[in-house]
GROMACS .gro file of N, CA and C in nm:
model
  411
    1MET      N    1  -0.990   0.483   1.911
    1MET     CA    2  -0.941   0.443   1.780
    1MET      C    3  -0.802   0.380   1.795
    2VAL      N    4  -0.777   0.272   1.726
    2VAL     CA    5  -0.648   0.206   1.729
    2VAL      C    6  -0.547   0.292   1.656
    3ARG      N    7  -0.429   0.306   1.715
    3ARG     CA    8  -0.325   0.386   1.652
    3ARG      C    9  -0.291   0.328   1.516
    4GLY      N   10  -0.277   0.415   1.417
    4GLY     CA   11  -0.242   0.369   1.283
    4GLY      C   12  -0.363   0.343   1.197
    5VAL      N   13  -0.484   0.361   1.252
    5VAL     CA   14  -0.605   0.339   1.174
    5VAL      C   15  -0.674   0.473   1.156
    6GLY      N   16  -0.689   0.516   1.034
    6GLY     CA   17  -0.759   0.639   1.002
    6GLY      C   18  -0.881   0.608   0.920
    7GLU      N   19  -0.926   0.707   0.847
    7GLU     CA   20  -1.044   0.688   0.764
    7GLU      C   21  -1.025   0.574   0.664
    8ASP      N   22  -0.905   0.561   0.612
    8ASP     CA   23  -0.877   0.459   0.511
    8ASP      C   24  -0.816   0.333   0.570
    9GLY      N   25  -0.816   0.318   0.701
    9GLY     CA   26  -0.758   0.200   0.764
    9GLY      C   27  -0.613   0.222   0.801
   10PRO      N   28  -0.543   0.112   0.826
   10PRO     CA   29  -0.402   0.122   0.868
   10PRO      C   30  -0.317   0.192   0.762
   11HIS      N   31  -0.212   0.256   0.808
   11HIS     CA   32  -0.119   0.322   0.717
   11HIS      C   33  -0.057   0.218   0.624
   12PRO      N   34  -0.041   0.250   0.497
   12PRO     CA   35   0.014   0.152   0.402
   12PRO      C   36   0.150   0.095   0.440
   13VAL      N   37   0.236   0.176   0.501
   13VAL     CA   38   0.368   0.125   0.541
   13VAL      C   39   0.352   0.024   0.654
   14ASP      N   40   0.263   0.052   0.749
   14ASP     CA   41   0.238  -0.042   0.858
   14ASP      C   42   0.183  -0.174   0.804
   15ARG      N   43   0.096  -0.166   0.704
   15ARG     CA   44   0.042  -0.288   0.642
   15ARG      C   45   0.151  -0.365   0.569
   16HIS      N   46   0.237  -0.292   0.499
   16HIS     CA   47   0.345  -0.358   0.424
   16HIS      C   48   0.441  -0.431   0.519
   17VAL      N   49   0.485  -0.361   0.624
   17VAL     CA   50   0.577  -0.421   0.720
   17VAL      C   51   0.511  -0.540   0.788
   18GLY      N   52   0.385  -0.525   0.828
   18GLY     CA   53   0.312  -0.634   0.891
   18GLY      C   54   0.299  -0.754   0.800
   19ARG      N   55   0.275  -0.728   0.671
   19ARG     CA   56   0.264  -0.839   0.577
   19ARG      C   57   0.397  -0.911   0.560
   20ARG      N   58   0.505  -0.835   0.559
   20ARG     CA   59   0.638  -0.897   0.547
   20ARG      C   60   0.668  -0.983   0.670
   21VAL      N   61   0.626  -0.937   0.789
   21VAL     CA   62   0.642  -1.016   0.910
   21VAL      C   63   0.563  -1.146   0.896
   22CYS      N   64   0.439  -1.135   0.851
   22CYS     CA   65   0.352  -1.252   0.835
   22CYS      C   66   0.412  -1.352   0.734
   23GLU      N   67   0.455  -1.301   0.620
   23GLU     CA   68   0.511  -1.389   0.517
   23GLU      C   69   0.636  -1.462   0.568
   24LYS      N   70   0.723  -1.390   0.636
   24LYS     CA   71   0.846  -1.452   0.687
   24LYS      C   72   0.813  -1.555   0.795
   25ARG      N   73   0.720  -1.520   0.883
   25ARG     CA   74   0.680  -1.612   0.990
   25ARG      C   75   0.627  -1.742   0.930
   26ILE      N   76   0.538  -1.731   0.833
   26ILE     CA   77   0.480  -1.850   0.771
   26ILE      C   78   0.586  -1.930   0.696
   27SER      N   79   0.673  -1.860   0.623
   27SER     CA   80   0.775  -1.932   0.544
   27SER      C   81   0.873  -2.007   0.634
   28LEU      N   82   0.892  -1.960   0.758
   28LEU     CA   83   0.980  -2.029   0.852
   28LEU      C   84   0.907  -2.134   0.935
   29GLY      N   85   0.777  -2.143   0.918
   29GLY     CA   86   0.699  -2.246   0.986
   29GLY      C   87   0.656  -2.212   1.127
   30TYR      N   88   0.657  -2.084   1.162
   30TYR     CA   89   0.613  -2.042   1.294
   30TYR      C   90   0.467  -2.000   1.291
   31ASN      N   91   0.396  -2.020   1.402
   31ASN     CA   92   0.262  -1.963   1.412
   31ASN      C   93   0.271  -1.834   1.493
   32GLN      N   94   0.159  -1.764   1.504
   32GLN     CA   95   0.159  -1.636   1.575
   32GLN      C   96   0.194  -1.653   1.723
   33SER      N   97   0.153  -1.763   1.781
   33SER     CA   98   0.186  -1.788   1.922
   33SER      C   99   0.336  -1.807   1.942
   34ASP      N  100   0.401  -1.878   1.849
   34ASP     CA  101   0.546  -1.898   1.858
   34ASP      C  102   0.619  -1.764   1.856
   35LEU      N  103   0.582  -1.679   1.762
   35LEU     CA  104   0.647  -1.549   1.751
   35LEU      C  105   0.616  -1.464   1.875
   36GLY      N  106   0.492  -1.469   1.919
   36GLY     CA  107   0.454  -1.394   2.039
   36GLY      C  108   0.534  -1.435   2.161
   37ARG      N  109   0.549  -1.566   2.181
   37ARG     CA  110   0.628  -1.615   2.296
   37ARG      C  111   0.772  -1.566   2.289
   38ALA      N  112   0.829  -1.570   2.169
   38ALA     CA  113   0.968  -1.528   2.153
   38ALA      C  114   0.986  -1.379   2.182
   39LEU      N  115   0.880  -1.301   2.161
   39LEU     CA  116   0.889  -1.156   2.181
   39LEU      C  117   0.826  -1.109   2.311
   40GLY      N  118   0.766  -1.202   2.385
   40GLY     CA  119   0.699  -1.165   2.508
   40GLY      C  120   0.565  -1.096   2.483
   41LEU      N  121   0.498  -1.136   2.375
   41LEU     CA  122   0.369  -1.079   2.336
   41LEU      C  123   0.264  -1.187   2.322
   42THR      N  124   0.139  -1.148   2.312
   42THR     CA  125   0.032  -1.244   2.286
   42THR      C  126   0.017  -1.262   2.135
   43PHE      N  127  -0.047  -1.371   2.096
   43PHE     CA  128  -0.069  -1.392   1.953
   43PHE      C  129  -0.162  -1.284   1.898
   44GLN      N  130  -0.250  -1.229   1.984
   44GLN     CA  131  -0.339  -1.123   1.939
   44GLN      C  132  -0.260  -0.999   1.899
   45GLN      N  133  -0.154  -0.969   1.974
   45GLN     CA  134  -0.071  -0.854   1.938
   45GLN      C  135   0.000  -0.879   1.806
   46ILE      N  136   0.046  -1.001   1.786
   46ILE     CA  137   0.111  -1.036   1.658
   46ILE      C  138   0.010  -1.018   1.545
   47GLN      N  139  -0.115  -1.061   1.565
   47GLN     CA  140  -0.219  -1.042   1.463
   47GLN      C  141  -0.234  -0.895   1.428
   48LYS      N  142  -0.239  -0.810   1.529
   48LYS     CA  143  -0.254  -0.667   1.505
   48LYS      C  144  -0.134  -0.610   1.429
   49TYR      N  145  -0.014  -0.655   1.464
   49TYR     CA  146   0.105  -0.613   1.391
   49TYR      C  147   0.094  -0.654   1.244
   50GLU      N  148   0.057  -0.780   1.220
   50GLU     CA  149   0.055  -0.832   1.084
   50GLU      C  150  -0.051  -0.766   0.998
   51LYS      N  151  -0.159  -0.721   1.058
   51LYS     CA  152  -0.264  -0.651   0.984
   51LYS      C  153  -0.231  -0.503   0.966
   52GLY      N  154  -0.132  -0.455   1.040
   52GLY     CA  155  -0.097  -0.314   1.035
   52GLY      C  156  -0.184  -0.230   1.126
   53ALA      N  157  -0.274  -0.292   1.202
   53ALA     CA  158  -0.362  -0.218   1.291
   53ALA      C  159  -0.283  -0.150   1.402
   54ASN      N  160  -0.177  -0.215   1.450
   54ASN     CA  161  -0.086  -0.156   1.548
   54ASN      C  162   0.051  -0.146   1.484
   55ARG      N  163   0.113  -0.033   1.501
   55ARG     CA  164   0.247  -0.013   1.448
   55ARG      C  165   0.349  -0.091   1.531
   56ILE      N  166   0.449  -0.140   1.462
   56ILE     CA  167   0.556  -0.213   1.529
   56ILE      C  168   0.664  -0.111   1.565
   57SER      N  169   0.698  -0.102   1.693
   57SER     CA  170   0.802  -0.008   1.735
   57SER      C  171   0.936  -0.051   1.677
   58ALA      N  172   1.028   0.042   1.672
   58ALA     CA  173   1.161   0.012   1.619
   58ALA      C  174   1.229  -0.099   1.697
   59SER      N  175   1.216  -0.096   1.830
   59SER     CA  176   1.281  -0.199   1.911
   59SER      C  177   1.217  -0.336   1.889
   60LYS      N  178   1.087  -0.339   1.874
   60LYS     CA  179   1.018  -0.467   1.852
   60LYS      C  180   1.051  -0.520   1.712
   61LEU      N  181   1.060  -0.431   1.613
   61LEU     CA  182   1.098  -0.474   1.478
   61LEU      C  183   1.240  -0.529   1.479
   62TRP      N  184   1.326  -0.468   1.559
   62TRP     CA  185   1.463  -0.517   1.576
   62TRP      C  186   1.461  -0.659   1.633
   63ASP      N  187   1.378  -0.681   1.737
   63ASP     CA  188   1.365  -0.813   1.798
   63ASP      C  189   1.312  -0.916   1.698
   64ILE      N  190   1.215  -0.876   1.618
   64ILE     CA  191   1.157  -0.966   1.518
   64ILE      C  192   1.263  -1.003   1.415
   65ALA      N  193   1.339  -0.904   1.369
   65ALA     CA  194   1.446  -0.930   1.271
   65ALA      C  195   1.549  -1.027   1.327
   66ARG      N  196   1.586  -1.008   1.453
   66ARG     CA  197   1.683  -1.100   1.516
   66ARG      C  198   1.625  -1.241   1.526
   67PHE      N  199   1.497  -1.252   1.563
   67PHE     CA  200   1.434  -1.383   1.575
   67PHE      C  201   1.431  -1.456   1.440
   68PHE      N  202   1.398  -1.380   1.335
   68PHE     CA  203   1.392  -1.439   1.200
   68PHE      C  204   1.529  -1.450   1.134
   69LYS      N  205   1.631  -1.390   1.197
   69LYS     CA  206   1.767  -1.388   1.141
   69LYS      C  207   1.771  -1.322   1.002
   70VAL      N  208   1.706  -1.206   0.994
   70VAL     CA  209   1.707  -1.126   0.872
   70VAL      C  210   1.751  -0.985   0.905
   71ASP      N  211   1.798  -0.913   0.805
   71ASP     CA  212   1.831  -0.773   0.821
   71ASP      C  213   1.701  -0.695   0.838
   72ILE      N  214   1.703  -0.589   0.915
   72ILE     CA  215   1.581  -0.512   0.940
   72ILE      C  216   1.523  -0.455   0.811
   73GLY      N  217   1.609  -0.431   0.712
   73GLY     CA  218   1.564  -0.382   0.583
   73GLY      C  219   1.473  -0.480   0.509
   74TYR      N  220   1.478  -0.607   0.547
   74TYR     CA  221   1.393  -0.709   0.485
   74TYR      C  222   1.245  -0.666   0.489
   75PHE      N  223   1.203  -0.608   0.600
   75PHE     CA  224   1.062  -0.575   0.619
   75PHE      C  225   1.016  -0.459   0.532
   76PHE      N  226   1.112  -0.384   0.476
   76PHE     CA  227   1.079  -0.270   0.391
   76PHE      C  228   1.103  -0.299   0.243
   77GLN      N  229   1.157  -0.417   0.211
   77GLN     CA  230   1.184  -0.450   0.071
   77GLN      C  231   1.053  -0.449  -0.007
   78GLY      N  232   1.060  -0.390  -0.126
   78GLY     CA  233   0.943  -0.382  -0.212
   78GLY      C  234   0.854  -0.262  -0.184
   79LEU      N  235   0.886  -0.188  -0.081
   79LEU     CA  236   0.803  -0.074  -0.044
   79LEU      C  237   0.807   0.034  -0.151
   80GLY      N  238   0.926   0.074  -0.194
   80GLY     CA  239   0.938   0.176  -0.298
   80GLY      C  240   0.885   0.128  -0.432
   81ALA      N  241   0.908   0.001  -0.464
   81ALA     CA  242   0.862  -0.054  -0.592
   81ALA      C  243   0.710  -0.057  -0.600
   82GLN      N  244   0.645  -0.094  -0.491
   82GLN     CA  245   0.500  -0.102  -0.491
   82GLN      C  246   0.436   0.033  -0.497
   83SER      N  247   0.499   0.133  -0.439
   83SER     CA  248   0.439   0.265  -0.438
   83SER      C  249   0.475   0.344  -0.563
   84GLY      N  250   0.568   0.287  -0.644
   84GLY     CA  251   0.608   0.356  -0.766
   84GLY      C  252   0.700   0.475  -0.739
   85MET      N  253   0.762   0.479  -0.623
   85MET     CA  254   0.847   0.590  -0.585
   85MET      C  255   0.987   0.539  -0.554
   86ALA      N  256   1.082   0.627  -0.567
   86ALA     CA  257   1.217   0.595  -0.523
   86ALA      C  258   1.220   0.604  -0.372
   87GLU      N  259   1.309   0.531  -0.310
   87GLU     CA  260   1.319   0.536  -0.165
   87GLU      C  261   1.351   0.677  -0.120
   88GLY      N  262   1.289   0.719  -0.010
   88GLY     CA  263   1.316   0.849   0.045
   88GLY      C  264   1.222   0.958  -0.004
   89GLU      N  265   1.138   0.929  -0.104
   89GLU     CA  266   1.043   1.028  -0.151
   89GLU      C  267   0.927   1.040  -0.053
   90ALA      N  268   0.876   1.159  -0.038
   90ALA     CA  269   0.764   1.183   0.054
   90ALA      C  270   0.636   1.129  -0.006
   91GLY      N  271   0.542   1.094   0.082
   91GLY     CA  272   0.413   1.044   0.037
   91GLY      C  273   0.418   0.896   0.011
   92VAL      N  274   0.305   0.833   0.027
   92VAL     CA  275   0.298   0.689   0.007
   92VAL      C  276   0.173   0.656  -0.072
   93ALA      N  277   0.189   0.586  -0.181
   93ALA     CA  278   0.074   0.543  -0.260
   93ALA      C  279   0.013   0.419  -0.195
   94PRO      N  280  -0.114   0.392  -0.219
   94PRO     CA  281  -0.177   0.275  -0.158
   94PRO      C  282  -0.119   0.145  -0.214
   95PHE      N  283  -0.115   0.042  -0.130
   95PHE     CA  284  -0.065  -0.088  -0.169
   95PHE      C  285  -0.181  -0.184  -0.179
   96ASP      N  286  -0.163  -0.290  -0.254
   96ASP     CA  287  -0.265  -0.393  -0.264
   96ASP      C  288  -0.231  -0.503  -0.166
   97HIS      N  289  -0.278  -0.488  -0.041
   97HIS     CA  290  -0.253  -0.587   0.064
   97HIS      C  291  -0.386  -0.642   0.113
   98ASP      N  292  -0.482  -0.652   0.025
   98ASP     CA  293  -0.615  -0.696   0.066
   98ASP      C  294  -0.623  -0.847   0.085
   99PHE      N  295  -0.523  -0.918   0.037
   99PHE     CA  296  -0.527  -1.062   0.044
   99PHE      C  297  -0.417  -1.112   0.136
  100PRO      N  298  -0.453  -1.179   0.244
  100PRO     CA  299  -0.350  -1.225   0.338
  100PRO      C  300  -0.265  -1.336   0.278
  101SER      N  301  -0.140  -1.339   0.318
  101SER     CA  302  -0.051  -1.447   0.277
  101SER      C  303  -0.090  -1.574   0.352
  102THR      N  304  -0.080  -1.685   0.282
  102THR     CA  305  -0.104  -1.815   0.345
  102THR      C  306   0.015  -1.903   0.311
  103ARG      N  307   0.021  -2.017   0.375
  103ARG     CA  308   0.129  -2.112   0.342
  103ARG      C  309   0.124  -2.149   0.194
  104TYR      N  310   0.003  -2.154   0.138
  104TYR     CA  311  -0.012  -2.194  -0.002
  104TYR      C  312   0.039  -2.086  -0.097
  105THR      N  313   0.003  -1.960  -0.071
  105THR     CA  314   0.049  -1.854  -0.161
  105THR      C  315   0.201  -1.838  -0.153
  106ILE      N  316   0.256  -1.855  -0.036
  106ILE     CA  317   0.401  -1.845  -0.021
  106ILE      C  318   0.469  -1.960  -0.095
  107GLU      N  319   0.415  -2.081  -0.085
  107GLU     CA  320   0.475  -2.194  -0.154
  107GLU      C  321   0.462  -2.180  -0.305
  108ILE      N  322   0.347  -2.131  -0.352
  108ILE     CA  323   0.329  -2.108  -0.496
  108ILE      C  324   0.433  -2.008  -0.545
  109SER      N  325   0.452  -1.898  -0.471
  109SER     CA  326   0.549  -1.797  -0.515
  109SER      C  327   0.692  -1.848  -0.508
  110ARG      N  328   0.720  -1.941  -0.418
  110ARG     CA  329   0.854  -1.997  -0.407
  110ARG      C  330   0.882  -2.098  -0.519
  111LEU      N  331   0.779  -2.173  -0.559
  111LEU     CA  332   0.798  -2.277  -0.661
  111LEU      C  333   0.788  -2.223  -0.804
  112ALA      N  334   0.715  -2.116  -0.825
  112ALA     CA  335   0.691  -2.065  -0.960
  112ALA      C  336   0.819  -2.039  -1.040
  113PRO      N  337   0.922  -1.980  -0.982
  113PRO     CA  338   1.043  -1.955  -1.062
  113PRO      C  339   1.113  -2.082  -1.111
  114GLN      N  340   1.081  -2.196  -1.053
  114GLN     CA  341   1.142  -2.322  -1.096
  114GLN      C  342   1.078  -2.376  -1.224
  115LEU      N  343   0.964  -2.319  -1.261
  115LEU     CA  344   0.893  -2.361  -1.381
  115LEU      C  345   0.948  -2.288  -1.502
  116SER      N  346   0.930  -2.350  -1.620
  116SER     CA  347   0.968  -2.281  -1.743
  116SER      C  348   0.870  -2.166  -1.765
  117SER      N  349   0.904  -2.075  -1.853
  117SER     CA  350   0.815  -1.961  -1.883
  117SER      C  351   0.679  -2.011  -1.931
  118ARG      N  352   0.680  -2.114  -2.013
  118ARG     CA  353   0.554  -2.169  -2.064
  118ARG      C  354   0.469  -2.226  -1.950
  119GLN      N  355   0.534  -2.301  -1.860
  119GLN     CA  356   0.462  -2.358  -1.746
  119GLN      C  357   0.410  -2.248  -1.653
  120GLN      N  358   0.488  -2.142  -1.634
  120GLN     CA  359   0.442  -2.030  -1.551
  120GLN      C  360   0.318  -1.967  -1.611
  121LYS      N  361   0.317  -1.948  -1.745
  121LYS     CA  362   0.201  -1.888  -1.811
  121LYS      C  363   0.079  -1.979  -1.797
  122LEU      N  364   0.098  -2.109  -1.813
  122LEU     CA  365  -0.014  -2.203  -1.797
  122LEU      C  366  -0.068  -2.200  -1.654
  123ALA      N  367   0.020  -2.198  -1.557
  123ALA     CA  368  -0.022  -2.192  -1.417
  123ALA      C  369  -0.097  -2.061  -1.390
  124LEU      N  370  -0.046  -1.951  -1.442
  124LEU     CA  371  -0.112  -1.823  -1.424
  124LEU      C  372  -0.250  -1.822  -1.489
  125ASP      N  373  -0.259  -1.875  -1.610
  125ASP     CA  374  -0.389  -1.884  -1.678
  125ASP      C  375  -0.487  -1.967  -1.597
  126MET      N  376  -0.440  -2.078  -1.541
  126MET     CA  377  -0.527  -2.164  -1.461
  126MET      C  378  -0.575  -2.091  -1.335
  127ILE      N  379  -0.485  -2.022  -1.269
  127ILE     CA  380  -0.522  -1.949  -1.147
  127ILE      C  381  -0.620  -1.838  -1.181
  128ARG      N  382  -0.595  -1.766  -1.289
  128ARG     CA  383  -0.689  -1.660  -1.330
  128ARG      C  384  -0.827  -1.718  -1.360
  129GLU      N  385  -0.828  -1.830  -1.427
  129GLU     CA  386  -0.955  -1.896  -1.460
  129GLU      C  387  -1.029  -1.936  -1.332
  130MET      N  388  -0.957  -1.995  -1.238
  130MET     CA  389  -1.018  -2.038  -1.113
  130MET      C  390  -1.068  -1.919  -1.031
  131ALA      N  391  -0.997  -1.807  -1.040
  131ALA     CA  392  -1.035  -1.687  -0.964
  131ALA      C  393  -1.142  -1.606  -1.036
  132GLY      N  394  -1.174  -1.646  -1.159
  132GLY     CA  395  -1.276  -1.573  -1.234
  132GLY      C  396  -1.229  -1.439  -1.284
  133LYS      N  397  -1.099  -1.426  -1.305
  133LYS     CA  398  -1.041  -1.300  -1.354
  133LYS      C  399  -1.009  -1.315  -1.502
  134PRO      N  400  -1.038  -1.214  -1.581
  134PRO     CA  401  -1.004  -1.220  -1.725
  134PRO      C  402  -0.853  -1.213  -1.742
  135ASP      N  403  -0.809  -1.247  -1.862
  135ASP     CA  404  -0.666  -1.239  -1.894
  135ASP      C  405  -0.621  -1.096  -1.878
  136GLU      N  406  -0.526  -1.073  -1.787
  136GLU     CA  407  -0.480  -0.938  -1.757
  136GLU      C  408  -0.344  -0.910  -1.819
  137ALA      N  409  -0.305  -0.989  -1.917
  137ALA     CA  410  -0.175  -0.971  -1.981
  137ALA      C  411  -0.176  -0.852  -2.067
   0.00000   0.00000   0.00000
């Protein structure tokens, strides 16, 4: 069994950190091979990190943060908010990380705040319609 994978799959924190690595990598224009070369790893290992299947060691997370030029706390941002807990509380609620980040989703999230509230609502309605999801407002 791969470390970090239990009955319910990878640990939610490992998935969250991996997703943050993936989002930052994509937003900076790197592919998995680029990051792997910089860290002395294969792209397959980067894939496992990003999926949360393999935990990222503290030293490797430090190396990743230095490569991306971000504070190590970047990878944990949003963790408490998503779980509905204050930082430092025991236990972790499940996260919704079922959908991988892509260059398109990152660009959409980066451009959305530049739209007016009305335009944001129209864009959201269009995306919900295309995804076949009812109005969740």
